[in-house]
XYZ file of C-alpha atoms in Angstrom:
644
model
C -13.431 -44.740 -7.556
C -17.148 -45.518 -6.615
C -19.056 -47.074 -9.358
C -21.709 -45.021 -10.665
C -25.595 -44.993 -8.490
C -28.339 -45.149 -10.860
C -29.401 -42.381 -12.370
C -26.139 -41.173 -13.074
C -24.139 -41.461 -16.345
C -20.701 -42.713 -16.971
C -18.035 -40.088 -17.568
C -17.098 -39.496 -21.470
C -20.240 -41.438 -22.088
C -22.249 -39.197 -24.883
C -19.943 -37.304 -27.730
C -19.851 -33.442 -28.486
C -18.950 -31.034 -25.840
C -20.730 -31.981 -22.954
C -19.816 -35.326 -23.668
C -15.808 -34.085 -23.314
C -17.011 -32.321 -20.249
C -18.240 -35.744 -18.370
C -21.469 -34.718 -19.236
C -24.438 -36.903 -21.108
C -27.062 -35.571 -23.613
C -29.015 -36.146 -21.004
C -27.818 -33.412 -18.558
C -28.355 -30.675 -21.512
C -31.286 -28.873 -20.041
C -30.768 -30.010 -16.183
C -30.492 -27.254 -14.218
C -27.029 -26.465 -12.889
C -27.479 -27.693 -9.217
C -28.750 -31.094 -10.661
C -25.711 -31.138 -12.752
C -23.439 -30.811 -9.887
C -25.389 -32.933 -8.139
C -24.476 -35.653 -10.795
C -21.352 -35.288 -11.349
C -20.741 -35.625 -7.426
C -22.964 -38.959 -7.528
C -20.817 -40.830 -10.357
C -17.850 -41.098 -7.575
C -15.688 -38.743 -9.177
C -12.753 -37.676 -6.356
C -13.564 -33.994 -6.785
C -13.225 -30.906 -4.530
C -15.005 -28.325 -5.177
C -12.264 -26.430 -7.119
C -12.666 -29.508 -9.242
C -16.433 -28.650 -9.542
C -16.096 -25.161 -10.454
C -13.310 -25.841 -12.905
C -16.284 -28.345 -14.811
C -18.529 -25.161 -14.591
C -15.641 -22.267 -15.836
C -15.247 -25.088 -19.152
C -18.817 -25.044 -20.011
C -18.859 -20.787 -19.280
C -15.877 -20.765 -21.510
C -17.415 -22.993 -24.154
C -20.745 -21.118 -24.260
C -22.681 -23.706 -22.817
C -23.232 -21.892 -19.573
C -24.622 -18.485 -18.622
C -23.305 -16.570 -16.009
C -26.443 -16.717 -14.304
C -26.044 -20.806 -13.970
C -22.312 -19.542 -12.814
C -23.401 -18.126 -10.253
C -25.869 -20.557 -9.012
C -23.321 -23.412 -8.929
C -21.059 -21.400 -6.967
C -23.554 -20.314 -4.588
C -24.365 -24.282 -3.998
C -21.094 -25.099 -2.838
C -20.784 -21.900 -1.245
C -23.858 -21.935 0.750
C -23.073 -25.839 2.015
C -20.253 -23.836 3.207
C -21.604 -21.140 4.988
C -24.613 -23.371 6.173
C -21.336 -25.422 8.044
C -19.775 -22.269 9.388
C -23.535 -21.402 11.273
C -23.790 -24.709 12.345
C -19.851 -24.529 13.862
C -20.639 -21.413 15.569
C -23.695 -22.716 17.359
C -21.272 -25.665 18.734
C -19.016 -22.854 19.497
C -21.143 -21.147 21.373
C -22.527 -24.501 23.190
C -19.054 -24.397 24.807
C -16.616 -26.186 22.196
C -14.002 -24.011 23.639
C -12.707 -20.872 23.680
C -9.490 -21.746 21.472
C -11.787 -23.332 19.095
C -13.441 -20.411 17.806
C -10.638 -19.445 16.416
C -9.419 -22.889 15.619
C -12.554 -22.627 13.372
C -12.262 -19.583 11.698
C -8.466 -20.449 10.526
C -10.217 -23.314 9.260
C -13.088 -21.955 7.558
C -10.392 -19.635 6.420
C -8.576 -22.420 4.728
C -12.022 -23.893 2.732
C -12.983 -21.153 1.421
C -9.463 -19.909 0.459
C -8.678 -23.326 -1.503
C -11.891 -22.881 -3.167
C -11.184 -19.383 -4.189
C -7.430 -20.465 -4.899
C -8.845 -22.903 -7.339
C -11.197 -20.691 -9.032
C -8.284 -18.037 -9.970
C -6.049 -20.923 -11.462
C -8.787 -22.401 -13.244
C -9.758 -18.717 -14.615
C -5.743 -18.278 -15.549
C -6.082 -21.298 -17.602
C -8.896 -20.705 -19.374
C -9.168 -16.928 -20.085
C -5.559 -16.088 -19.649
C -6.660 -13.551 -16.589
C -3.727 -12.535 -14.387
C -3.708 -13.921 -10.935
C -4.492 -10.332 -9.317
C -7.612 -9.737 -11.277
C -9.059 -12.702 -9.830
C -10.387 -12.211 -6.142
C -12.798 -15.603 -5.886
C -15.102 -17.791 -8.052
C -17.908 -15.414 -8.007
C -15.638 -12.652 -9.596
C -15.191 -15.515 -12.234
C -18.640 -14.834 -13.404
C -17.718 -11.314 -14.401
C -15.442 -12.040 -16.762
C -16.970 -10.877 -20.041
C -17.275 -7.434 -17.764
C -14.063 -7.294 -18.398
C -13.134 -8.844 -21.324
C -11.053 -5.923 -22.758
C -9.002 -5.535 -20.055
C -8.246 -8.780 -19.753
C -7.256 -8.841 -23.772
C -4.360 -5.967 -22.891
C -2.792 -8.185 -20.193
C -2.589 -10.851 -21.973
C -1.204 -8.980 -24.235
C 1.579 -7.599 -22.111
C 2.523 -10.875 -20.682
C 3.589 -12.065 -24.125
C 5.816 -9.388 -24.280
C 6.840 -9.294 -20.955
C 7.429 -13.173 -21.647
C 9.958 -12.468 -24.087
C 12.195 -10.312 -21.897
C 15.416 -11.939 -20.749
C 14.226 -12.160 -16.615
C 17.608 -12.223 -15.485
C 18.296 -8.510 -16.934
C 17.713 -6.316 -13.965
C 17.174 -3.411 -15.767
C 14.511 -5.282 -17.787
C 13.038 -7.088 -14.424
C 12.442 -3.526 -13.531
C 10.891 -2.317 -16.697
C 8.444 -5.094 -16.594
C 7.272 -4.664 -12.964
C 7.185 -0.874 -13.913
C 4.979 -1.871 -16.716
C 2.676 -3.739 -15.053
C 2.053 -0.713 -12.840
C 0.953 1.280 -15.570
C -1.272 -1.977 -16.910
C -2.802 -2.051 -13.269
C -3.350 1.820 -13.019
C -4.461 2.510 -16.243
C -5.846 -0.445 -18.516
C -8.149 1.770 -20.312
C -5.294 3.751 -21.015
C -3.191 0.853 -22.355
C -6.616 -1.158 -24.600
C -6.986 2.537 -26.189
C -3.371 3.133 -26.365
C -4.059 7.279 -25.443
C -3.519 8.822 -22.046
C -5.553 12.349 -22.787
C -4.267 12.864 -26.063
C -0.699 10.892 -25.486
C 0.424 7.542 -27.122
C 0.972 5.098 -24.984
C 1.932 1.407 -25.524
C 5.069 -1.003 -23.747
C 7.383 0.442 -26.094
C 6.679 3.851 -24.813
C 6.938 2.657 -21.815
C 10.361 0.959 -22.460
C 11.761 4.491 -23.539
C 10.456 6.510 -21.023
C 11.813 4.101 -18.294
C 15.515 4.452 -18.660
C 15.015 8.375 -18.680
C 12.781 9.143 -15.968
C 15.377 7.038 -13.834
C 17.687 9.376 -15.224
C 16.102 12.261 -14.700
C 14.990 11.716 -11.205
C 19.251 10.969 -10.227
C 18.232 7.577 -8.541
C 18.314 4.143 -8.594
C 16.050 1.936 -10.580
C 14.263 0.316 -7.567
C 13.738 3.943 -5.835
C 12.213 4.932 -9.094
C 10.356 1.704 -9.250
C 8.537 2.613 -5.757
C 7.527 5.801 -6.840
C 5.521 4.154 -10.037
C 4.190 1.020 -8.080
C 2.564 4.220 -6.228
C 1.153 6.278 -9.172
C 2.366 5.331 -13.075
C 1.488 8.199 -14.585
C 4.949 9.923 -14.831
C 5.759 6.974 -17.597
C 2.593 7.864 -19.609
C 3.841 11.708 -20.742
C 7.009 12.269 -22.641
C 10.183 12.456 -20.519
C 10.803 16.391 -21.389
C 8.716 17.449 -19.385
C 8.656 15.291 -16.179
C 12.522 16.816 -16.672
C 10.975 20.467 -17.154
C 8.741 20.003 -14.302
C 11.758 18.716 -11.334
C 13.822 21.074 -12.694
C 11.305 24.443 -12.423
C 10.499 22.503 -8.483
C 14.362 22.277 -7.717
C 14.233 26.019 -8.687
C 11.955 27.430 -6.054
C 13.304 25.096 -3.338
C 15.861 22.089 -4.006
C 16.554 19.325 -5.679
C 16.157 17.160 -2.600
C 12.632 18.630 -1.809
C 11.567 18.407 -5.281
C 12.266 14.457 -5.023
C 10.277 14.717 -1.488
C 7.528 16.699 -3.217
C 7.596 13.923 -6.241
C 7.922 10.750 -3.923
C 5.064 12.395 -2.146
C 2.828 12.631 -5.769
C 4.260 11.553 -8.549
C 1.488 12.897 -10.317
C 3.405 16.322 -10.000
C 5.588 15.564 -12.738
C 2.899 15.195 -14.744
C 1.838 18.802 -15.018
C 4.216 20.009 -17.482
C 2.512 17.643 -20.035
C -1.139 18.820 -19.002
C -0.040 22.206 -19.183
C 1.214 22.084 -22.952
C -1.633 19.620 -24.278
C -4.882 20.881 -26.185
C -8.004 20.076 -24.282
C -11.176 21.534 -23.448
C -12.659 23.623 -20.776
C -14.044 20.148 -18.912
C -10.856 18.260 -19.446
C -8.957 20.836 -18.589
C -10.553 21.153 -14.766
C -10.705 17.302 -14.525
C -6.658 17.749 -15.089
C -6.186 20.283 -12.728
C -6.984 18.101 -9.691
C -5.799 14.522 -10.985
C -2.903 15.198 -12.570
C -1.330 18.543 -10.981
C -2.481 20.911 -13.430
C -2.460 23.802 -11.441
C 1.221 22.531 -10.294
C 2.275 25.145 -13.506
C 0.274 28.346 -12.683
C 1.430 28.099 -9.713
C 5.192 28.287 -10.615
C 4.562 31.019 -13.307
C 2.653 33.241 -10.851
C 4.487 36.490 -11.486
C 4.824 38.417 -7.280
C 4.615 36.061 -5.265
C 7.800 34.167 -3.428
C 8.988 31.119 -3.490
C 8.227 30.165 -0.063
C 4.543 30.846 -0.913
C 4.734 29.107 -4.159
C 6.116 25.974 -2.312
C 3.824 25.797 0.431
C 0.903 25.810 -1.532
C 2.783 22.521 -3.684
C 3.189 20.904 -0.854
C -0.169 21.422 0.060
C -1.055 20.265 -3.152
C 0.755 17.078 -3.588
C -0.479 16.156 -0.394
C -4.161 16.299 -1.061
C -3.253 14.423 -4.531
C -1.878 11.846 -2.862
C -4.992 11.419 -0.422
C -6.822 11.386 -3.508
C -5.147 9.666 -5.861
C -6.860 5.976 -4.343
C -10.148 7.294 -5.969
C -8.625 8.125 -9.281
C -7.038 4.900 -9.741
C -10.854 3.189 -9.010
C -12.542 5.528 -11.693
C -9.698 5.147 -14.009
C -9.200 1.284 -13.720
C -12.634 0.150 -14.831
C -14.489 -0.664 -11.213
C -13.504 -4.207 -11.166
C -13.697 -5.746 -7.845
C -9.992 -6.343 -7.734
C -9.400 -2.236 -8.325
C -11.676 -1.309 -5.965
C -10.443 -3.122 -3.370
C -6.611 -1.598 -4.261
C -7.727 1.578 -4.187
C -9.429 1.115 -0.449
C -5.967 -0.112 0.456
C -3.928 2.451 -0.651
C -6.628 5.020 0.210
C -6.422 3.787 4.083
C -2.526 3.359 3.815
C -2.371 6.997 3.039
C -4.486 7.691 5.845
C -1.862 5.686 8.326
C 0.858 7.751 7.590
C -0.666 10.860 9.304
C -2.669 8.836 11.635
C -3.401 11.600 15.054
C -1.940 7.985 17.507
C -0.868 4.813 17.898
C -4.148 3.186 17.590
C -6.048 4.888 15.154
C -2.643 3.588 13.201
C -3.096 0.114 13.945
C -7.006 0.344 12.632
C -6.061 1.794 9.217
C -2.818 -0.764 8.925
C -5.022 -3.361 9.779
C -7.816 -2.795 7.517
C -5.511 -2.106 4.652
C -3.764 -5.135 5.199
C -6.974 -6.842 5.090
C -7.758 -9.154 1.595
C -11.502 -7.522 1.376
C -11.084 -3.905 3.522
C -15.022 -3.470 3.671
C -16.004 -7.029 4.738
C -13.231 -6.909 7.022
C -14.855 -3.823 8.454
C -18.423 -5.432 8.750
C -17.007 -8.465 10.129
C -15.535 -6.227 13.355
C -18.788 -4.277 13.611
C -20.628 -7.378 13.720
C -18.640 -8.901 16.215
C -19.022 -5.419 18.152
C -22.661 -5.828 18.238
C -22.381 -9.407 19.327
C -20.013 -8.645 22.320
C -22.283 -5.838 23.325
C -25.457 -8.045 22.958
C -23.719 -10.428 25.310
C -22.416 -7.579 27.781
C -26.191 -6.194 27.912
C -27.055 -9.952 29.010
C -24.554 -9.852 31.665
C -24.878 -7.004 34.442
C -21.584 -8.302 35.994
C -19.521 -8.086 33.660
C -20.565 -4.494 32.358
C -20.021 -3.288 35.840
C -16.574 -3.918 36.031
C -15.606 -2.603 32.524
C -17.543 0.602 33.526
C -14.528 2.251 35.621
C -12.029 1.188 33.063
C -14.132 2.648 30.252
C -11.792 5.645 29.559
C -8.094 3.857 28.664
C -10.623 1.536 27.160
C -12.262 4.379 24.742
C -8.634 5.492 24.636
C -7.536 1.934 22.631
C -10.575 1.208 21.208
C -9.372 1.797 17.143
C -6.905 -1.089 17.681
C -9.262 -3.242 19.982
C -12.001 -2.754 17.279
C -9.316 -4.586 14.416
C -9.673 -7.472 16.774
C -13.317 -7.823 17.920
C -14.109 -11.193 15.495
C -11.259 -12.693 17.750
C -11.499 -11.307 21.394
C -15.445 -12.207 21.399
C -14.737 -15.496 23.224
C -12.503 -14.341 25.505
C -14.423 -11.492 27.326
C -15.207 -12.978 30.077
C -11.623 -13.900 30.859
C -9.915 -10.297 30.166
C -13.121 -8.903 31.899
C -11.447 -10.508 35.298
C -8.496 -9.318 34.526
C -9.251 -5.679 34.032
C -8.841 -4.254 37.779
C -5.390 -6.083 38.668
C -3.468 -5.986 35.425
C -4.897 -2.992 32.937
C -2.965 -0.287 34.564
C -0.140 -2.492 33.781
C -0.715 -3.748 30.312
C -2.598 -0.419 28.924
C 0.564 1.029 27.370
C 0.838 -1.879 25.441
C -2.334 -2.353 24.415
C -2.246 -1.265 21.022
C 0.961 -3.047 20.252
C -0.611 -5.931 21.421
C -3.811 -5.484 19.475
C -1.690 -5.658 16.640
C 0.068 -8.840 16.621
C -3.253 -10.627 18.468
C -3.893 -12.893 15.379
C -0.776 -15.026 16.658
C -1.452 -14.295 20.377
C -5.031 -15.433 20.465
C -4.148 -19.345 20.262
C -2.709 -18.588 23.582
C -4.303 -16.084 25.140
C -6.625 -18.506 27.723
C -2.581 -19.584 28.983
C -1.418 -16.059 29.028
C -4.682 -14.721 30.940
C -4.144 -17.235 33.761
C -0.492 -16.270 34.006
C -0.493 -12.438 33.506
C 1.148 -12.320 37.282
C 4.056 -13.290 35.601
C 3.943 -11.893 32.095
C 2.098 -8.693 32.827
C 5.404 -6.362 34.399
C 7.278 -8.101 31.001
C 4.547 -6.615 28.131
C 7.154 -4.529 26.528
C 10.095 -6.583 26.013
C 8.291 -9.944 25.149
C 6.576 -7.069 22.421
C 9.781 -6.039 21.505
C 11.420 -9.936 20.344
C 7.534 -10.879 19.916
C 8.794 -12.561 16.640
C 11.833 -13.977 18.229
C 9.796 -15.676 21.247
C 6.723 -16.402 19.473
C 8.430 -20.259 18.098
C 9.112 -20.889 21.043
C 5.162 -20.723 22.572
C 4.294 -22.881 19.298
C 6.777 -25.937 19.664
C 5.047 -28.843 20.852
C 1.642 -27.173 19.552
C 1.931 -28.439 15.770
C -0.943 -31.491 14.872
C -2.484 -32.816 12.115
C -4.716 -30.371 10.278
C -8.264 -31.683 9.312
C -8.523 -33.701 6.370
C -11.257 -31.475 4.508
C -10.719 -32.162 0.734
C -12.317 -35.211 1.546
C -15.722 -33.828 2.244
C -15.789 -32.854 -1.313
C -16.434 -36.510 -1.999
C -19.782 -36.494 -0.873
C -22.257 -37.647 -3.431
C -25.105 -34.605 -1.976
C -24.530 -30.854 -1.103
C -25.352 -31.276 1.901
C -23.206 -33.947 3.045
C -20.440 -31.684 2.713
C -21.596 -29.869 5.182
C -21.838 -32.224 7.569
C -18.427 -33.696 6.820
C -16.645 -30.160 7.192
C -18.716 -29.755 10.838
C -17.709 -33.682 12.318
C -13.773 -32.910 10.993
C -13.753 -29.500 12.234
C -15.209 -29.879 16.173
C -12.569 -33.308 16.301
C -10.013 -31.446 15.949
C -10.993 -28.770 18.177
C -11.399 -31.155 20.921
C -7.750 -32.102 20.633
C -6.721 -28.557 20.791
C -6.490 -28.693 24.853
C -4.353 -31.851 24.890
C -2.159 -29.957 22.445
C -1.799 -26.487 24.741
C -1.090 -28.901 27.405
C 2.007 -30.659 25.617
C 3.153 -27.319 24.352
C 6.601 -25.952 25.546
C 5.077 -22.851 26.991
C 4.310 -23.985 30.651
C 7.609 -25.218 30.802
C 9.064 -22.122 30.190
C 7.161 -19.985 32.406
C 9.382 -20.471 35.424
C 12.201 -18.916 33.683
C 10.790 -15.649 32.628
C 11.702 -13.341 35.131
C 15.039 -14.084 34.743
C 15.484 -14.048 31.133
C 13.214 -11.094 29.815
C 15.510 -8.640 31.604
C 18.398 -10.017 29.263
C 16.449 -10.345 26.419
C 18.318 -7.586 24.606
C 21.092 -9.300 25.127
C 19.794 -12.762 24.151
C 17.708 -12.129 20.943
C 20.493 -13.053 18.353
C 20.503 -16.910 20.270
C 16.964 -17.604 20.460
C 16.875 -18.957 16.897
C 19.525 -20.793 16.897
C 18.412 -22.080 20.402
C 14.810 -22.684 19.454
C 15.493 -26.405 17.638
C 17.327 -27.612 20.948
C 14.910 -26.639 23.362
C 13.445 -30.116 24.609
C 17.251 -31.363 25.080
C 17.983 -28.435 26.559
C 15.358 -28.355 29.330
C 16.345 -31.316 31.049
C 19.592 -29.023 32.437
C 17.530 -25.349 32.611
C 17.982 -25.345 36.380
C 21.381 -26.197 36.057
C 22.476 -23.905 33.263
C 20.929 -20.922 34.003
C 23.473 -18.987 36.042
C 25.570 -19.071 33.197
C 23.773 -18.416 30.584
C 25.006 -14.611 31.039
C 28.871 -15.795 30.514
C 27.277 -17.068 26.626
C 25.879 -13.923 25.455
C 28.976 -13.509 22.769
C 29.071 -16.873 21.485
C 25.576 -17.543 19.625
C 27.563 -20.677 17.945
C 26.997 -22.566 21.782
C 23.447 -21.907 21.330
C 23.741 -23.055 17.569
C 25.302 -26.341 19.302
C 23.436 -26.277 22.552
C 22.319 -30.340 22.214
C 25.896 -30.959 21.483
C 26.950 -29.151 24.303
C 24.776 -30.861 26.763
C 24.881 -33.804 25.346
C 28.672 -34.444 26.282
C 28.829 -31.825 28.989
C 25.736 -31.357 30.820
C 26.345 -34.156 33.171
C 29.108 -31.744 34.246
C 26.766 -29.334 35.179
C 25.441 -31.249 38.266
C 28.625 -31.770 39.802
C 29.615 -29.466 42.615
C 32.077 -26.468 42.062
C 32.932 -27.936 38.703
C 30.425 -25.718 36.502
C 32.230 -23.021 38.121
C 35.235 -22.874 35.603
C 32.792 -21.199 33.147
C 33.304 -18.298 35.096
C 36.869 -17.926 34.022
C 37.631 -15.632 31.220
C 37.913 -17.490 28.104
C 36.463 -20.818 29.097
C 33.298 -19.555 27.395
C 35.193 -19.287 24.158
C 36.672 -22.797 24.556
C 33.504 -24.424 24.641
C 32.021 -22.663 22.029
C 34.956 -23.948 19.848
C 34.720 -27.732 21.068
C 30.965 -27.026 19.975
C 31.427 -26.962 16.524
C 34.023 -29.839 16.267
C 32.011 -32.798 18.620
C 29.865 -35.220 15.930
C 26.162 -34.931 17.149
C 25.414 -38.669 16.140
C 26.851 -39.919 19.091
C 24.388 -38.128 21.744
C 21.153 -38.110 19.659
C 20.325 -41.112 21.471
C 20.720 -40.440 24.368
C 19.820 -36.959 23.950
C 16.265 -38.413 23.576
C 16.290 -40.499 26.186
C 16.994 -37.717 29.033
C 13.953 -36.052 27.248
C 11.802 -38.253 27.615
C 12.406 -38.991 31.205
C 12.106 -35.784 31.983
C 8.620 -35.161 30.196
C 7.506 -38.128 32.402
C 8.626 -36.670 35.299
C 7.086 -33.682 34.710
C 3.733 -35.363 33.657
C 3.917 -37.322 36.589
C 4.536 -34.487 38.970
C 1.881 -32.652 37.598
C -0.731 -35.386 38.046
């Protein structure tokens, strides 16, 4: 630990709080950035979780405002964002394509550490559950929601003292927890419209709504995590209410109609309870109130009755995203569930495939809206660029309609195809017609193509006529484009250990644009080139292949050596993944077999295939790692000297 500059006192120096807090007397009325400043200057080795965990102890104490709150996370923050600006102008000075996003991974990683560290720090000290945390700025708001917060606390302690192994009990707590997330009001007040409701309602109304519905505990579960309110009215009439829906249909359509809005089954209860003229509208559309006059409705058929339900329940459960925001007290963390589940709604009776991919994508997104600006920004930028650049307008211009076509799913990636324009803008005339049934799919997993797109450009002669089944075992394949890629990520925490603001921001920018200039040496020494030669002839047997390739993938540098050799019978393998779970046994005593003449031949011969496989499992592996390695080696250094 550095010794202390002048200026700045010793840690535990003064007594009383501030003193406990590494503060002096001194420091009482400095103003929070000063403070920081300070502690940063005595040598302590803190990040700047550390820092804002200082802060969230004097907030907790008293002895900080949440105005001060706010500024100290806005210092780090903004030494931050000030190093993000400055990476993007190296960016676009021509750090590399793969280092943009190389960048924003890392950037990622900062600012998720720092927002990691704020949530554990705010578990600690205000006993907050992790989900109604999103980042040290939502900190600040804590006394917002100080009742809330009160109720789960509450419930952990008596989820706490449930025996966790119990299933039936694992389920009841989860199933609690939905009604804590969808209703806290509900829960501090302990009255849902006139109903009691507290965990031990909850734990009676559990085991007979499972009941009552006929299925499991984990169906049942599914259908609360989506809307609670079924376990917040008494169990007679959620009974009444599938029972009077089986009646006019079935009971398998009632469960359809319920899985579809659980809220239905809470219109029996609504129906019977006392309530004004205003409550009495605002429970006709939240909580199926009209569900009942529409199944007393004296001449009219049943058909009519049920298509108006179904109508019904499916407007409820477009809606139902808003009700949970007004009825979960507008905290950050609701409103930002309720976007999800509003868009995930959406998806399910998305019009195509990529107006599908845009509303999975945003709802899979951690903040939905910024995620949104982030795309249209990116839009903007691209188009600012494209304006700049005659050229490269002109030859989008005749592909503009299967563009317009895909342009939901392109817009999900915008933040990440920016760089890369140029390159896909080349490729447009020779390989679109090829690739543009794909495109969407593609779109959707491009957060783990993009490290290699620049390689997969140059090659689409190869790749393009394969788009679908390299989609199809994209998860199966995609290991084997990272081996070789893996290096040492940048050493950030460090920067924290600057004694000013504003060295931190310098550290993060010298780390970050080091390690992008490695990131070419790394595509170079990944497997993928290698592997290109073989495509055509393995992609068509892919089908056929998928259950070896992760067995395989570990092997594949010893393997390689003997590719040429071993590929015509590969085929005779297909029903024996165990040789591909032994392959560097196999070719570490056999492969020199392999390059004899007429010999390799015998593999042809039924049950020779089944042989090996058997010897596989029975030859000790410490007897070839050796040389294993060796016959690697000299065969990366042939390669690397062929290819200079």
């Amino acid at each position: 630990m550095r010794s202390a500059e002048p200026g700045c006192s010793p840690v535990f120096a003064a007594q009383g709080a501030w003193a406990n807090l590494g503060v002096g007397d001194a420091y009482r009325k400095t103003s929070l950035l000063e403070l920081c400043r300070s502690w940063l200057c005595q040598g302590l080795t803190m990040s700047a979780g550390i820092v804002l965990w200082r802060v969230l102890l004097l907030h907790r104490q008293g002895l900080l405002s949440p105005a001060e709150l706010w500024e100290m996370t806005e210092a780090v923050a903004g030494a931050l964002q000030r190093a993000e600006l400055r990476l993007m102008e190296r960016a676009e000075l021509g750090v590399g394509a793969e280092g943009v996003g190389s960048m924003a991974a890392s950037m990622a990683e900062v600012s998720g550490g720092l927002a990691a560290t704020a949530e554990t720090a705010a578990v600690t000290l205000a006993g907050l559950e992790a989900e109604t945390v999103l980042t040290a700025s939502a900190v600040a708001a804590m006394a917002a929601f100080a009742a809330r917060t009160a109720a789960q606390r509450r419930v952990k302690e008596q989820l706490a003292a449930s025996a966790k192994e119990d299933e039936h009990l694992m389920h009841l707590q989860l199933a609690w927890r939905a009604v804590l997330r969808q209703h806290p009001e509900a829960v501090i007040e302990a009255n849902f419209l006139g109903m009691p409701i507290s965990y031990e309602k909850v734990k009676e109304r559990w085991p007979r709504l499972v009941e009552t519905l006929g299925i499991s505990e984990e169906e049942a579960l599914r259908i609360i995590q989506m809307d609670a309110t079924p376990l917040l009215v008494e169990s007679d009439s959620v009974s009444e209410v599938l029972a009077r829906l089986a009646a006019i249909s079935s009971r398998d359509k009632a469960l359809e109609l319920v899985g579809r809005s659980p809220s239905l089954l809470v219109g029996g209860a609504m129906h019977k309870a006392d309530k004004n003229m205003a409550a009495a509208s605002l429970i006709d559309v939240l909580y199926a109130g009209r569900l009942y006059k529409v199944l007393e409705e004296e001449g009219r058929d049943n058909e009519g009755k049920l298509a108006e339900i179904e109508l019904y329940a499916g407007l409820l459960s477009a809606f139902r995203p808003c009700v949970d925001l007004v009825l979960s007290g507008l905290t950050a963390r609701d409103a930002t569930d309720a976007t999800r589940r509003l868009f995930r709604t959406l998806q399910e009776s998305a019009p195509n495939e990529s107006i599908r991919v845009l509303l999975g994508r945003v709802a899979d997104a951690d903040e939905p809206w910024s995620y949104l600006a982030d795309q249209t920004r990116a839009g903007f930028s691209i188009g600012g660029r494209l304006a700049l650049q005659p050229a490269l307008t002109q030859k989008i211009l005749p592909h503009s309609r299967p563009i317009v076509n895909h342009l939901p799913s392109i817009y999900t990636r915008l933040s990440i195809l920016g760089p890369h324009v140029p390159s896909i803008v080349r490729i447009l005339d020779q390989y679109l017609d090829v690739v543009e049934p794909h495109l969407d799919r593609i779109m959707e997993r491009m957060d783990r193509i993009e490290p290699h797109l620049p390689y997969i450009l140059l090659h689409l002669d190869v790749l393009a006529k394969h788009c679908g089944p390299l989609l199809d075992h994209f998860d199966l394949l995609l290991p084997y484009a990272e081996l070789g890629r893996a290096r040492p990520t940048p050493d950030l925490e460090r920067c924290f250990d600057e004694p000013q603001i504003e060295s931190v921001e310098a550290c993060v920018v010298d780390n970050l644009v080091d390690d992008w200039e490695g990131a070419a040496k790394v595509e170079e020494n990944s497997y993928l080139p290698k592997l290109l030669p073989y495509v055509d002839f393995l992609v068509p047997h892919l089908d056929e292949l998928a259950p070896h390739l992760p067995l395989a993938h570990p092997h594949l540098p010893y393997v390689l050596p003997y590719m040429d050799d071993l590929l015509p019978y590969i085929q005779c393998f297909t029903r024996f993944p165990e040789a591909s779970k032994n392959a560097d046994v196999l070719v570490g005593y056999l492969g020199w077999l392999l390059r004899l003449p007429l010999i390799p031949r015998i593999l042809y011969v039924p049950g020779v295939p089944r042989l090996v496989c058997w010897i596989s499992k029975r030859l000790p592996r410490r007897f070839v790692r050796g040389r294993l390695e060796r016959v690697r080696r000299r065969h990366e250094a042939e390669e690397a000297a062929a290819g200079g």
